[in-house]
Short mmCIF file of C-alpha atoms in Angstrom, two decimals:
data_model
loop_
_atom_site.label_atom_id
_atom_site.label_comp_id
_atom_site.label_asym_id
_atom_site.label_seq_id
_atom_site.Cartn_x
_atom_site.Cartn_y
_atom_site.Cartn_z
CA MET S 15 124.79 18.73 -7.72
CA LYS S 16 125.46 14.99 -7.97
CA LYS S 17 121.96 14.24 -6.65
CA SER S 18 120.35 16.65 -9.12
CA LEU S 19 122.23 15.01 -11.99
CA GLU S 20 121.11 11.59 -10.75
CA ILE S 21 117.48 12.75 -10.63
CA PHE S 22 117.74 14.34 -14.08
CA LEU S 23 119.31 11.25 -15.65
CA GLY S 24 116.88 8.97 -13.80
CA ILE S 25 113.88 10.86 -15.17
CA LEU S 26 115.24 10.88 -18.72
CA THR S 27 116.18 7.19 -18.68
CA ALA S 28 112.75 6.28 -17.25
CA MET S 29 111.15 8.30 -20.03
CA GLY S 30 113.38 6.95 -22.83
CA GLY S 31 113.00 3.36 -21.65
CA PHE S 32 109.22 3.50 -21.28
CA VAL S 33 108.11 2.38 -24.74
CA GLU S 34 108.98 -1.02 -26.21
CA ILE S 35 107.74 -2.95 -29.24
CA GLY S 36 104.46 -4.12 -27.67
CA GLU S 37 103.45 -0.65 -26.56
CA LEU S 38 104.43 0.82 -29.92
CA VAL S 39 102.38 -1.72 -31.87
CA PHE S 40 99.31 -1.69 -29.60
CA SER S 41 99.22 2.10 -29.08
CA THR S 42 99.41 2.88 -32.79
CA ASP S 43 96.96 0.13 -33.69
CA ALA S 44 94.58 1.22 -30.88
CA GLY S 45 94.54 4.77 -32.30
CA ALA S 46 93.97 3.46 -35.83
CA LYS S 47 91.02 1.31 -34.70
CA PHE S 48 89.33 3.39 -32.01
CA GLY S 49 90.64 6.94 -32.43
CA TYR S 50 91.24 8.66 -29.11
CA SER S 51 88.76 6.57 -27.13
CA LEU S 52 91.49 4.37 -25.59
CA LEU S 53 93.59 7.26 -24.26
CA TRP S 54 92.05 6.82 -20.80
CA VAL S 55 93.49 3.29 -20.80
CA VAL S 56 96.98 4.76 -21.35
CA LEU S 57 96.37 7.03 -18.34
CA PHE S 58 95.03 4.12 -16.27
CA GLY S 59 98.03 1.91 -17.14
CA THR S 60 100.49 4.71 -16.42
CA ILE S 61 99.07 5.31 -12.94
CA GLY S 62 99.25 1.54 -12.36
CA ILE S 63 102.90 1.21 -13.33
CA ILE S 64 103.74 4.29 -11.23
CA VAL S 65 102.00 2.77 -8.18
CA PHE S 66 103.72 -0.61 -8.42
CA CYS S 67 107.20 0.55 -9.45
CA GLU S 68 107.19 3.14 -6.66
CA MET S 69 106.16 0.43 -4.20
CA ALA S 70 108.62 -2.20 -5.48
CA GLY S 71 111.41 0.41 -5.62
CA ARG S 72 110.64 1.55 -2.06
CA ILE S 73 110.67 -2.04 -0.74
CA ALA S 74 113.95 -2.71 -2.55
CA ALA S 75 115.53 0.48 -1.18
CA VAL S 76 114.36 -0.12 2.40
CA LYS S 77 114.65 -3.90 2.68
CA GLU S 78 117.01 -4.74 -0.21
CA GLN S 79 114.39 -7.24 -1.31
CA PRO S 80 113.60 -7.56 -5.00
CA VAL S 81 110.22 -8.71 -6.36
CA PHE S 82 110.85 -12.45 -6.72
CA ASN S 83 112.21 -12.66 -3.19
CA LEU S 84 108.86 -11.24 -2.06
CA ILE S 85 106.81 -13.48 -4.34
CA ARG S 86 108.42 -16.63 -2.96
CA GLU S 87 108.27 -15.36 0.61
CA ARG S 88 104.59 -14.39 0.50
CA ALA S 89 103.03 -16.66 -2.12
CA GLY S 90 104.97 -19.77 -1.08
CA PHE S 91 107.09 -22.11 -3.16
CA ASN S 92 104.54 -23.69 -5.52
CA ALA S 93 102.56 -20.55 -6.42
CA GLY S 94 105.86 -18.66 -6.62
CA LEU S 95 107.32 -21.25 -9.00
CA VAL S 96 104.28 -21.02 -11.29
CA THR S 97 104.67 -17.22 -11.32
CA LEU S 98 108.41 -17.57 -12.01
CA LEU S 99 107.84 -19.90 -14.94
CA ALA S 100 105.04 -17.76 -16.37
CA ALA S 101 107.05 -14.54 -15.90
CA ASN S 102 110.12 -15.98 -17.55
CA ILE S 103 108.14 -17.43 -20.47
CA VAL S 104 106.61 -13.96 -20.99
CA ASN S 105 110.08 -12.39 -20.69
CA LEU S 106 111.42 -14.88 -23.22
CA LEU S 107 108.62 -14.06 -25.68
CA THR S 108 109.05 -10.32 -25.13
CA CYS S 109 112.82 -10.57 -25.56
CA SER S 110 112.30 -12.58 -28.80
CA ALA S 111 109.94 -9.91 -30.10
CA GLU S 112 112.39 -7.11 -29.24
CA ILE S 113 115.25 -8.95 -30.98
CA GLY S 114 112.97 -9.46 -34.00
CA GLY S 115 112.06 -5.76 -33.85
CA VAL S 116 115.72 -4.73 -33.84
CA ALA S 117 116.43 -7.02 -36.81
CA LEU S 118 113.43 -5.51 -38.67
CA ILE S 119 114.75 -1.98 -38.07
CA TRP S 120 118.21 -2.96 -39.28
CA GLN S 121 116.58 -4.57 -42.32
CA LEU S 122 114.66 -1.36 -43.08
CA LEU S 123 117.88 0.65 -42.80
CA SER S 124 120.23 -1.72 -44.62
CA GLY S 125 118.07 -3.89 -46.90
CA TRP S 126 120.01 -6.95 -45.67
CA PRO S 127 118.16 -10.26 -45.17
CA TYR S 128 116.23 -10.60 -41.89
CA ARG S 129 117.56 -13.86 -40.42
CA PRO S 130 121.31 -13.08 -40.55
CA LEU S 131 120.41 -9.76 -38.92
CA ILE S 132 118.80 -11.66 -36.03
CA LEU S 133 122.10 -13.47 -35.45
CA LEU S 134 123.96 -10.17 -35.70
CA ALA S 135 121.54 -8.68 -33.18
CA LEU S 136 122.13 -11.65 -30.85
CA LEU S 137 125.88 -11.07 -31.04
CA PHE S 138 125.35 -7.36 -30.38
CA PHE S 139 123.21 -8.05 -27.30
CA LEU S 140 125.61 -10.65 -25.87
CA VAL S 141 128.60 -8.32 -26.23
CA VAL S 142 126.82 -5.20 -24.93
CA THR S 143 125.25 -6.94 -21.92
CA TRP S 144 128.54 -8.61 -21.04
CA VAL S 145 130.72 -5.53 -21.42
CA PHE S 146 128.45 -2.69 -20.18
CA SER S 147 127.81 -2.06 -16.50
CA PHE S 148 124.21 -1.81 -15.30
CA GLN S 149 124.37 1.99 -15.20
CA TRP S 150 125.73 2.17 -18.75
CA ILE S 151 123.02 -0.14 -20.07
CA GLU S 152 120.36 1.94 -18.30
CA ARG S 153 121.70 5.28 -19.48
CA VAL S 154 122.82 4.52 -23.04
CA PHE S 155 119.58 2.82 -24.07
CA GLY S 156 117.32 5.00 -21.93
CA LEU S 157 118.82 8.29 -23.09
CA LEU S 158 119.12 7.36 -26.77
CA GLY S 159 115.59 5.95 -26.61
CA LEU S 160 114.61 9.60 -26.20
CA LEU S 161 114.94 9.87 -29.98
CA MET S 162 111.37 8.52 -29.79
CA VAL S 163 110.37 12.08 -28.85
CA ILE S 164 110.08 12.52 -32.61
CA TYR S 165 106.69 10.80 -32.25
CA MET S 166 105.56 13.45 -29.77
CA LEU S 167 106.63 16.21 -32.14
CA THR S 168 104.91 14.44 -35.03
CA ALA S 169 101.68 14.12 -33.02
CA VAL S 170 101.74 17.87 -32.25
CA TYR S 171 102.57 18.86 -35.84
CA LEU S 172 99.72 16.70 -37.15
CA ARG S 173 97.39 19.20 -35.42
CA PRO S 174 94.89 16.78 -33.90
CA ASP S 175 91.65 18.14 -32.47
CA TRP S 176 92.93 18.71 -28.94
CA SER S 177 89.45 18.86 -27.43
CA GLN S 178 88.80 15.36 -28.79
CA VAL S 179 92.19 14.23 -27.51
CA ALA S 180 91.33 15.59 -24.05
CA ALA S 181 87.92 13.87 -24.19
CA GLY S 182 89.74 10.58 -24.83
CA PHE S 183 91.10 10.65 -21.27
CA ILE S 184 87.58 10.26 -19.87
CA PRO S 185 86.73 6.56 -19.44
CA GLN S 186 84.38 5.61 -22.27
CA VAL S 187 83.27 2.92 -24.68
CA PRO S 188 83.00 4.17 -28.29
CA GLN S 189 79.96 3.80 -30.55
CA VAL S 190 80.69 0.76 -32.70
CA THR S 191 78.76 -0.98 -35.46
CA SER S 192 78.58 -4.55 -34.20
CA PRO S 193 78.48 -6.17 -30.74
CA LYS S 194 81.71 -8.02 -31.57
CA ASP S 195 83.48 -4.66 -31.86
CA TYR S 196 82.82 -4.13 -28.16
CA LEU S 197 84.84 -7.28 -27.49
CA VAL S 198 87.62 -6.01 -29.77
CA PHE S 199 87.57 -2.74 -27.82
CA ALA S 200 87.76 -4.68 -24.54
CA TYR S 201 90.66 -6.74 -25.95
CA PHE S 202 92.54 -3.56 -26.88
CA ALA S 203 91.83 -2.01 -23.47
CA VAL S 204 93.27 -5.08 -21.72
CA ALA S 205 96.24 -5.39 -24.10
CA LEU S 206 97.10 -1.69 -23.91
CA THR S 207 96.98 -1.77 -20.10
CA SER S 208 99.25 -4.81 -20.14
CA SER S 209 101.70 -3.25 -22.61
CA ILE S 210 102.14 -0.31 -20.23
CA MET S 211 102.18 -2.36 -17.02
CA LEU S 212 104.41 -5.18 -18.34
CA PRO S 213 105.54 -7.10 -15.25
CA TYR S 214 109.20 -7.22 -16.29
CA GLU S 215 109.33 -3.45 -15.81
CA THR S 216 108.62 -3.87 -12.09
CA TYR S 217 111.07 -6.79 -11.72
CA PHE S 218 113.76 -4.84 -13.53
CA TYR S 219 113.08 -1.57 -11.73
CA ALA S 220 113.27 -3.15 -8.25
CA SER S 221 116.40 -5.12 -9.16
CA GLY S 222 117.88 -1.90 -10.57
CA VAL S 223 117.32 -0.15 -7.24
CA ILE S 224 119.54 -2.80 -5.62
CA GLU S 225 122.05 -2.70 -8.52
CA ASP S 226 122.32 1.07 -8.02
CA GLY S 227 122.81 0.60 -4.26
CA TRP S 228 119.85 2.75 -3.21
CA ASN S 229 118.90 2.89 0.46
CA PRO S 230 116.07 4.48 2.47
CA ALA S 231 117.63 7.91 1.81
CA ASP S 232 116.80 7.41 -1.87
CA ILE S 233 113.04 7.03 -1.36
CA THR S 234 112.46 10.58 -2.63
CA LEU S 235 114.63 9.93 -5.69
CA ASN S 236 112.55 6.80 -6.34
CA ARG S 237 109.32 8.81 -6.12
CA ILE S 238 110.54 11.65 -8.34
CA ILE S 239 111.73 9.26 -11.06
CA VAL S 240 108.48 7.30 -11.25
CA LEU S 241 106.22 10.33 -10.79
CA ILE S 242 107.91 12.43 -13.48
CA GLY S 243 109.78 9.95 -15.73
CA PHE S 244 106.93 7.50 -16.26
CA PRO S 245 104.24 10.09 -17.16
CA LEU S 246 106.70 11.70 -19.59
CA GLY S 247 107.36 8.26 -21.08
CA SER S 248 103.66 7.59 -21.32
CA LEU S 249 103.28 10.77 -23.40
CA LEU S 250 105.08 8.76 -26.08
CA ALA S 251 102.28 6.18 -25.93
CA VAL S 252 99.72 9.01 -26.12
CA ALA S 253 101.56 10.40 -29.16
CA LEU S 254 101.43 6.98 -30.83
CA VAL S 255 97.66 6.75 -30.24
CA ILE S 256 97.25 10.23 -31.75
CA ILE S 257 99.37 9.22 -34.76
CA GLY S 258 97.26 6.08 -35.17
CA ALA S 259 94.06 8.14 -34.99
CA THR S 260 95.13 10.97 -37.30
CA VAL S 261 97.30 9.16 -39.86
CA PHE S 262 96.10 5.57 -40.09
CA MET S 263 92.43 5.67 -39.04
CA PRO S 264 91.25 7.98 -41.89
CA ARG S 265 93.14 5.81 -44.40
CA HIS S 266 91.73 2.54 -42.96
CA ILE S 267 95.26 1.20 -42.40
CA GLU S 268 96.01 -1.23 -39.57
CA PRO S 269 99.59 -0.35 -38.64
CA GLN S 270 100.63 -3.70 -37.19
CA LEU S 271 104.24 -3.56 -38.32
CA PRO S 272 106.61 -1.66 -36.01
CA GLY S 273 107.97 0.31 -38.98
CA ALA S 274 104.51 1.68 -39.86
CA ALA S 275 104.57 4.18 -36.99
CA ALA S 276 107.98 5.41 -38.16
CA LEU S 277 106.59 6.12 -41.63
CA ALA S 278 104.07 8.54 -40.10
CA THR S 279 106.93 10.82 -39.02
CA SER S 280 107.84 11.31 -42.70
CA LEU S 281 104.59 13.27 -43.18
CA VAL S 282 106.00 15.99 -40.96
CA PHE S 283 109.77 15.64 -40.94
CA GLY S 284 110.50 13.77 -44.19
CA LYS S 285 113.34 11.25 -44.46
CA ILE S 286 115.24 12.60 -41.45
CA GLY S 287 112.12 12.04 -39.32
CA VAL S 288 111.96 8.38 -40.33
CA LEU S 289 115.67 7.92 -39.57
CA ILE S 290 115.31 9.52 -36.12
CA ALA S 291 112.18 7.43 -35.42
CA LEU S 292 113.96 4.22 -36.45
CA GLY S 293 116.97 5.22 -34.33
CA GLY S 294 114.70 5.80 -31.33
CA MET S 295 112.93 2.50 -31.93
CA PHE S 296 116.25 0.68 -32.14
CA PHE S 297 117.42 1.97 -28.76
CA ALA S 298 113.98 1.46 -27.18
CA PHE S 299 113.66 -2.14 -28.45
CA ALA S 300 117.29 -2.97 -27.71
CA GLY S 301 116.96 -1.57 -24.18
CA ALA S 302 113.81 -3.63 -23.65
CA ALA S 303 115.51 -6.78 -25.00
CA ILE S 304 118.34 -6.39 -22.49
CA GLU S 305 115.92 -5.54 -19.67
CA THR S 306 113.67 -8.55 -20.29
CA CYS S 307 116.66 -10.84 -20.57
CA LEU S 308 118.33 -9.54 -17.41
CA SER S 309 114.93 -9.59 -15.72
CA SER S 310 114.68 -13.35 -16.35
CA ALA S 311 118.09 -13.87 -14.80
CA TYR S 312 117.17 -11.64 -11.84
CA ASN S 313 113.92 -13.59 -11.30
CA LEU S 314 115.64 -16.98 -11.33
CA SER S 315 118.45 -15.85 -9.04
CA GLN S 316 116.12 -14.15 -6.58
CA PHE S 317 113.75 -17.12 -6.45
CA PHE S 318 116.50 -19.68 -5.83
CA GLY S 319 118.78 -17.49 -3.72
CA TRP S 320 121.74 -17.28 -6.12
CA PRO S 321 124.22 -14.39 -6.01
CA TRP S 322 123.08 -11.94 -8.71
CA GLY S 323 123.71 -8.54 -10.19
CA LYS S 324 125.87 -6.80 -12.75
CA PHE S 325 127.60 -5.08 -9.83
CA ARG S 326 129.27 -8.37 -8.85
CA PRO S 327 132.30 -9.69 -10.79
CA PRO S 328 130.91 -12.20 -13.38
CA GLY S 329 132.56 -15.22 -11.74
CA THR S 330 130.89 -14.53 -8.39
CA ALA S 331 127.39 -14.42 -9.91
CA ALA S 332 128.03 -17.15 -12.45
CA ARG S 333 124.54 -18.72 -12.54
CA PHE S 334 123.01 -15.27 -12.98
CA ASN S 335 125.30 -14.52 -15.92
CA LEU S 336 124.76 -17.94 -17.49
CA SER S 337 120.99 -17.42 -17.17
CA TRP S 338 120.85 -14.23 -19.21
CA ILE S 339 123.19 -15.69 -21.84
CA VAL S 340 120.87 -18.72 -22.18
CA VAL S 341 117.77 -16.46 -22.35
CA PHE S 342 119.30 -14.43 -25.20
CA LEU S 343 120.19 -17.65 -27.08
CA LEU S 344 116.67 -19.10 -26.61
CA SER S 345 115.04 -15.81 -27.64
CA ALA S 346 117.11 -15.68 -30.82
CA ILE S 347 116.26 -19.32 -31.60
CA ILE S 348 112.52 -18.57 -31.24
CA ILE S 349 112.60 -15.57 -33.55
CA VAL S 350 115.02 -17.04 -36.11
CA THR S 351 112.48 -19.83 -36.80
CA GLY S 352 110.56 -17.21 -38.79
CA ILE S 353 107.77 -16.46 -36.32
CA ASP S 354 106.36 -12.99 -36.90
CA PRO S 355 107.66 -10.72 -34.07
CA VAL S 356 104.28 -8.94 -33.93
CA SER S 357 102.47 -12.23 -33.23
CA VAL S 358 105.02 -12.96 -30.51
CA VAL S 359 104.34 -9.48 -29.09
CA GLU S 360 100.60 -10.18 -28.95
CA TYR S 361 101.09 -13.43 -27.06
CA SER S 362 103.60 -11.91 -24.66
CA ILE S 363 101.31 -8.95 -23.94
CA VAL S 364 98.25 -11.11 -23.30
CA PHE S 365 100.11 -13.63 -21.13
CA SER S 366 101.64 -10.72 -19.22
CA VAL S 367 98.17 -9.70 -18.02
CA VAL S 368 97.65 -13.18 -16.62
CA ILE S 369 100.68 -12.92 -14.32
CA LEU S 370 100.11 -9.30 -13.27
CA PRO S 371 98.01 -10.22 -10.16
CA PHE S 372 100.62 -12.80 -9.02
CA THR S 373 103.32 -10.15 -9.37
CA TYR S 374 101.54 -7.22 -7.76
CA PHE S 375 99.67 -8.97 -4.92
CA PRO S 376 102.84 -9.76 -2.87
CA VAL S 377 104.21 -6.27 -3.59
CA VAL S 378 101.07 -4.61 -2.14
CA LEU S 379 101.09 -7.00 0.83
CA ILE S 380 104.70 -6.29 1.80
CA GLY S 381 104.55 -2.61 0.89
CA GLY S 382 101.66 -2.19 3.32
CA ASP S 383 103.09 -4.36 6.11
CA GLU S 384 104.19 -2.00 8.88
CA ASP S 385 106.02 -4.83 10.68
CA VAL S 386 108.28 -5.18 7.65
CA MET S 387 108.40 -1.63 6.25
CA GLY S 388 108.06 0.41 9.46
CA HIS S 389 107.30 4.05 8.69
CA PHE S 390 108.11 3.41 5.01
CA ALA S 391 104.93 1.31 4.68
CA ASN S 392 102.28 2.31 2.11
CA GLY S 393 100.28 5.42 2.95
CA TRP S 394 96.54 5.58 2.36
CA LEU S 395 96.95 6.58 -1.29
CA ALA S 396 99.40 3.80 -2.21
CA LYS S 397 97.31 1.31 -0.23
CA THR S 398 94.02 2.30 -1.89
CA LEU S 399 95.45 2.48 -5.42
CA GLY S 400 97.43 -0.73 -4.89
CA TRP S 401 94.37 -2.78 -3.94
CA ILE S 402 92.17 -1.19 -6.64
CA TYR S 403 94.75 -2.13 -9.27
CA VAL S 404 95.15 -5.67 -7.88
CA VAL S 405 91.38 -6.18 -8.27
CA VAL S 406 91.28 -4.62 -11.75
CA VAL S 407 94.29 -6.54 -13.10
CA THR S 408 92.82 -9.75 -11.67
CA LEU S 409 89.61 -9.14 -13.65
CA ALA S 410 91.71 -8.27 -16.72
CA ALA S 411 93.74 -11.46 -16.22
CA LEU S 412 90.56 -13.55 -16.20
CA ALA S 413 89.28 -11.85 -19.36
CA ALA S 414 92.53 -11.66 -21.35
CA ILE S 415 92.81 -15.10 -22.92
CA PRO S 416 89.05 -15.53 -23.68
CA LEU S 417 89.08 -12.08 -25.32
CA MET S 418 92.13 -12.98 -27.37
CA ILE S 419 90.45 -16.17 -28.60
CA VAL S 420 87.02 -14.60 -29.29
CA THR S 421 88.44 -11.59 -31.14
CA HIS S 422 91.17 -13.55 -32.96
CA GLY S 423 93.84 -11.36 -31.41
CA GLY S 424 91.88 -8.13 -31.87
CA LYS S 425 91.12 -8.72 -35.54
CA GLY S 426 87.39 -9.12 -34.87
CA VAL G 29 109.39 -7.88 14.47
CA LYS G 30 106.69 -7.10 17.00
CA GLN G 31 105.91 -10.55 18.38
CA ASP G 32 108.17 -12.37 20.86
CA TYR G 33 108.17 -15.69 19.03
CA LEU G 34 109.65 -16.90 15.77
CA GLY G 35 107.13 -17.93 13.11
CA LEU G 36 109.04 -20.62 11.25
CA PHE G 37 106.61 -20.69 8.35
CA HIS G 38 106.37 -16.91 7.86
CA GLN G 39 109.81 -15.78 8.94
CA VAL G 40 112.18 -18.58 7.97
CA LEU G 41 110.78 -20.91 5.30
CA ASP G 42 111.27 -19.63 1.73
CA HIS G 43 113.54 -16.82 2.91
CA GLU G 44 116.91 -16.05 1.38
CA VAL G 45 119.99 -17.42 3.13
CA VAL G 46 123.12 -15.27 3.17
CA ASP G 47 126.54 -16.27 4.47
CA ALA G 48 128.83 -14.38 6.85
CA ASN G 49 129.87 -12.06 3.99
CA ASN G 50 126.21 -11.38 3.03
CA ILE G 51 126.57 -13.45 -0.17
CA PRO G 52 123.30 -15.20 -1.11
CA CYS G 53 123.75 -18.97 -0.85
CA GLY G 54 120.27 -20.41 -1.34
CA MET G 55 116.77 -20.28 0.08
CA VAL G 56 115.36 -22.06 3.12
CA ASP G 57 113.70 -24.80 1.07
CA ASP G 58 112.64 -26.74 4.15
CA LEU G 59 113.33 -27.07 7.86
CA GLN G 60 114.45 -30.15 9.76
CA LEU G 61 112.59 -30.66 13.03
CA GLU G 62 113.23 -33.10 15.84
CA GLY G 63 110.75 -34.46 18.36
CA GLY G 64 107.24 -35.77 18.26
CA PRO G 65 103.70 -35.27 19.54
CA GLY G 66 103.62 -34.52 23.26
CA GLY G 67 107.37 -33.94 23.41
CA GLU G 68 109.59 -30.99 22.78
CA LEU G 69 109.85 -29.95 19.13
CA ARG G 70 113.21 -28.54 18.08
CA VAL G 71 114.47 -27.07 14.84
CA THR G 72 117.72 -28.83 14.05
CA GLY G 73 118.60 -27.15 10.78
CA LEU G 74 117.87 -25.66 7.39
CA LEU G 75 117.54 -27.77 4.25
CA ILE G 76 118.67 -26.19 1.00
CA GLY G 77 118.85 -27.41 -2.59
CA PRO G 78 116.90 -28.85 -5.52
CA GLY G 79 116.59 -32.22 -3.79
CA VAL G 80 114.57 -30.43 -1.10
CA TRP G 81 112.37 -28.02 -3.03
CA SER G 82 111.55 -30.61 -5.67
CA ASP G 83 109.85 -32.67 -2.92
CA ARG G 84 107.37 -29.82 -2.47
CA LEU G 85 106.12 -30.22 -6.04
CA PRO G 86 103.48 -32.68 -7.29
CA ARG G 87 105.10 -36.09 -8.03
CA LEU G 88 105.36 -35.71 -11.83
CA PHE G 89 106.94 -32.26 -11.60
CA CYS G 90 109.20 -33.45 -8.78
CA LYS G 91 110.79 -36.05 -11.09
CA LEU G 92 111.13 -33.49 -13.89
CA ALA G 93 112.69 -30.92 -11.57
CA ARG G 94 115.21 -33.48 -10.27
CA LEU G 95 116.06 -34.48 -13.82
CA ILE G 96 116.81 -30.87 -14.75
CA CYS G 97 118.23 -29.46 -11.52
CA GLY G 98 119.60 -32.55 -9.75
CA ASP G 99 118.81 -33.80 -6.25
CA ASP G 100 121.45 -32.06 -4.20
CA VAL G 101 120.52 -31.49 -0.53
CA LYS G 102 122.51 -29.33 1.86
CA PHE G 103 121.94 -29.39 5.61
CA VAL G 104 122.83 -26.31 7.63
CA PRO G 105 122.74 -26.84 11.41
CA TRP G 106 120.47 -24.37 13.27
CA SER G 107 123.50 -23.37 15.37
CA GLU G 108 124.90 -21.80 12.19
CA VAL G 109 122.03 -19.30 12.06
CA LEU G 110 123.30 -15.94 13.30
CA VAL G 111 120.33 -13.64 12.81
CA ILE G 112 116.91 -13.71 11.12
CA THR G 113 115.60 -10.57 9.45
CA GLU G 114 114.19 -10.50 5.89
CA ARG G 115 116.92 -13.03 5.23
CA VAL G 116 118.56 -15.76 7.26
CA LYS G 117 122.16 -14.86 7.99
CA LEU G 118 124.69 -17.61 8.73
CA ARG G 119 127.79 -17.44 10.91
CA SER G 120 130.11 -19.13 8.37
CA ARG G 121 131.03 -18.54 4.76
CA ALA G 122 129.14 -20.43 2.02
CA GLU G 123 132.25 -22.37 1.04
CA ASP G 124 132.76 -23.64 4.61
CA LEU G 125 129.25 -25.14 4.53
CA GLY G 126 129.46 -26.51 0.98
CA LEU G 127 126.80 -24.08 -0.21
CA ASP G 128 128.89 -22.69 -3.08
CA LEU G 129 129.38 -25.85 -5.16
CA ALA G 130 126.78 -25.10 -7.88
CA GLU G 131 128.03 -21.52 -8.17
CA LYS G 132 131.64 -22.76 -8.49
CA LYS G 133 130.62 -25.17 -11.24
CA ALA G 134 128.93 -22.37 -13.20
CA SER G 135 131.90 -20.12 -12.50
CA ARG G 136 134.20 -22.51 -14.35
CA LEU G 137 132.07 -22.02 -17.48
CA ILE G 138 131.84 -18.25 -17.09
CA SER G 139 135.60 -17.92 -16.58
CA ARG G 140 136.12 -19.10 -20.17
CA ILE G 141 134.44 -15.95 -21.52
CA PRO G 142 136.93 -13.16 -22.31
CA GLY G 143 136.73 -10.37 -19.75
CA ALA G 144 135.36 -12.59 -16.95
#
């Protein structure tokens, strides 16, 4: 009974915590620009995040080794340090964007000025992260993030052409008017993949496995959660693409503000739909803010060998706790300067692609090492998919920044 | 481990160090060796701390790292190593080897927060 409840909650929290501000913005915008023709990218990214989180979770459960332990061990100190710095800069940017997103939602709901709301959000995050245990953070924000299901219902009620939706899952390049649009399409394909496979998700997931005290007996639980929870979560991204394609594309609107997607729910559910959507977005963004911030502290602690974890009394993992407090403060400082959270999202998503190969390469190496993992080592499927994704994300990493420059951040 | 030898580079360097109570207390930032060409080469201990890992960086970054993180170096005699798996386990507690000083310093700050 206890195990079934754990599986049920694990699936729901994985689903509710799947979408964050970057995915929301890019999925809706991708639908508005290219209709359903980027849905296959959502599928591709979802398989990728399943492969790597399953692998990282399995390694953490069997060897109690989180991702940055592995990165330093396998990539060495210098390459590991570069990955650590890059990962934590991306985490900082993502956390800033999430805090900005939360302040924007509160502004939409209250009408209060934006900047004081950022400071209020900072206070909220500091108190919640300090007071809540890891399990409470995971469950409260994951489960209440399920309010985002309103987007799935909206997408269904909008009655899209389901045959066209299904056709979108076949890899394709749409017919566009100018050659430059192909580059914009490529930029969106890379950015959408990155928004689904954000590296912090793997760092956080593997650290969470250790926080939750999983062991080799929990390998099946790990598999069930990623194999069911993540695809369900990715249906939210699919719904956002459908909303972009059916609501914004015909009206030639580029929905780059996080609140734009919420407005689409009003077409079906009226004011209550918008309130539920904003509520879901608040819990999804807030959960992601805490996850990125904790992820930075996990990364630092694991790289330098400090005691870490919410499961330890704060005084016995002091550097870990100081780290996440500092990351929250820095994130709030970045966003309170007045930088547009959506621009911050774009940078964080593109720079995330660049560090994906450095993150996933050591994970595939260790996951497949029978000397280390014994009979828990990668099977043929995990091995094949793992290496395919390492190659693809390496190519995406090489293309990401040039594409961002050439397309002016997807604006053409 | 299948082989009957210890690969210092792959199995010890850059691995996590835990004390007798399994509390993380640093990484193996470097190893101290004794001996020379033609003679017996012995590992005498583990080197841990920012003063060690900063030396592995290019010169400019080394100075910057020392400015930010300090130049503390801790030596742990090889005789203190109890077992080597994915991590290097020591026989003694971190505090007995002086490996808990940075954590204690941070702990003083954290203890000022209500609920710590």
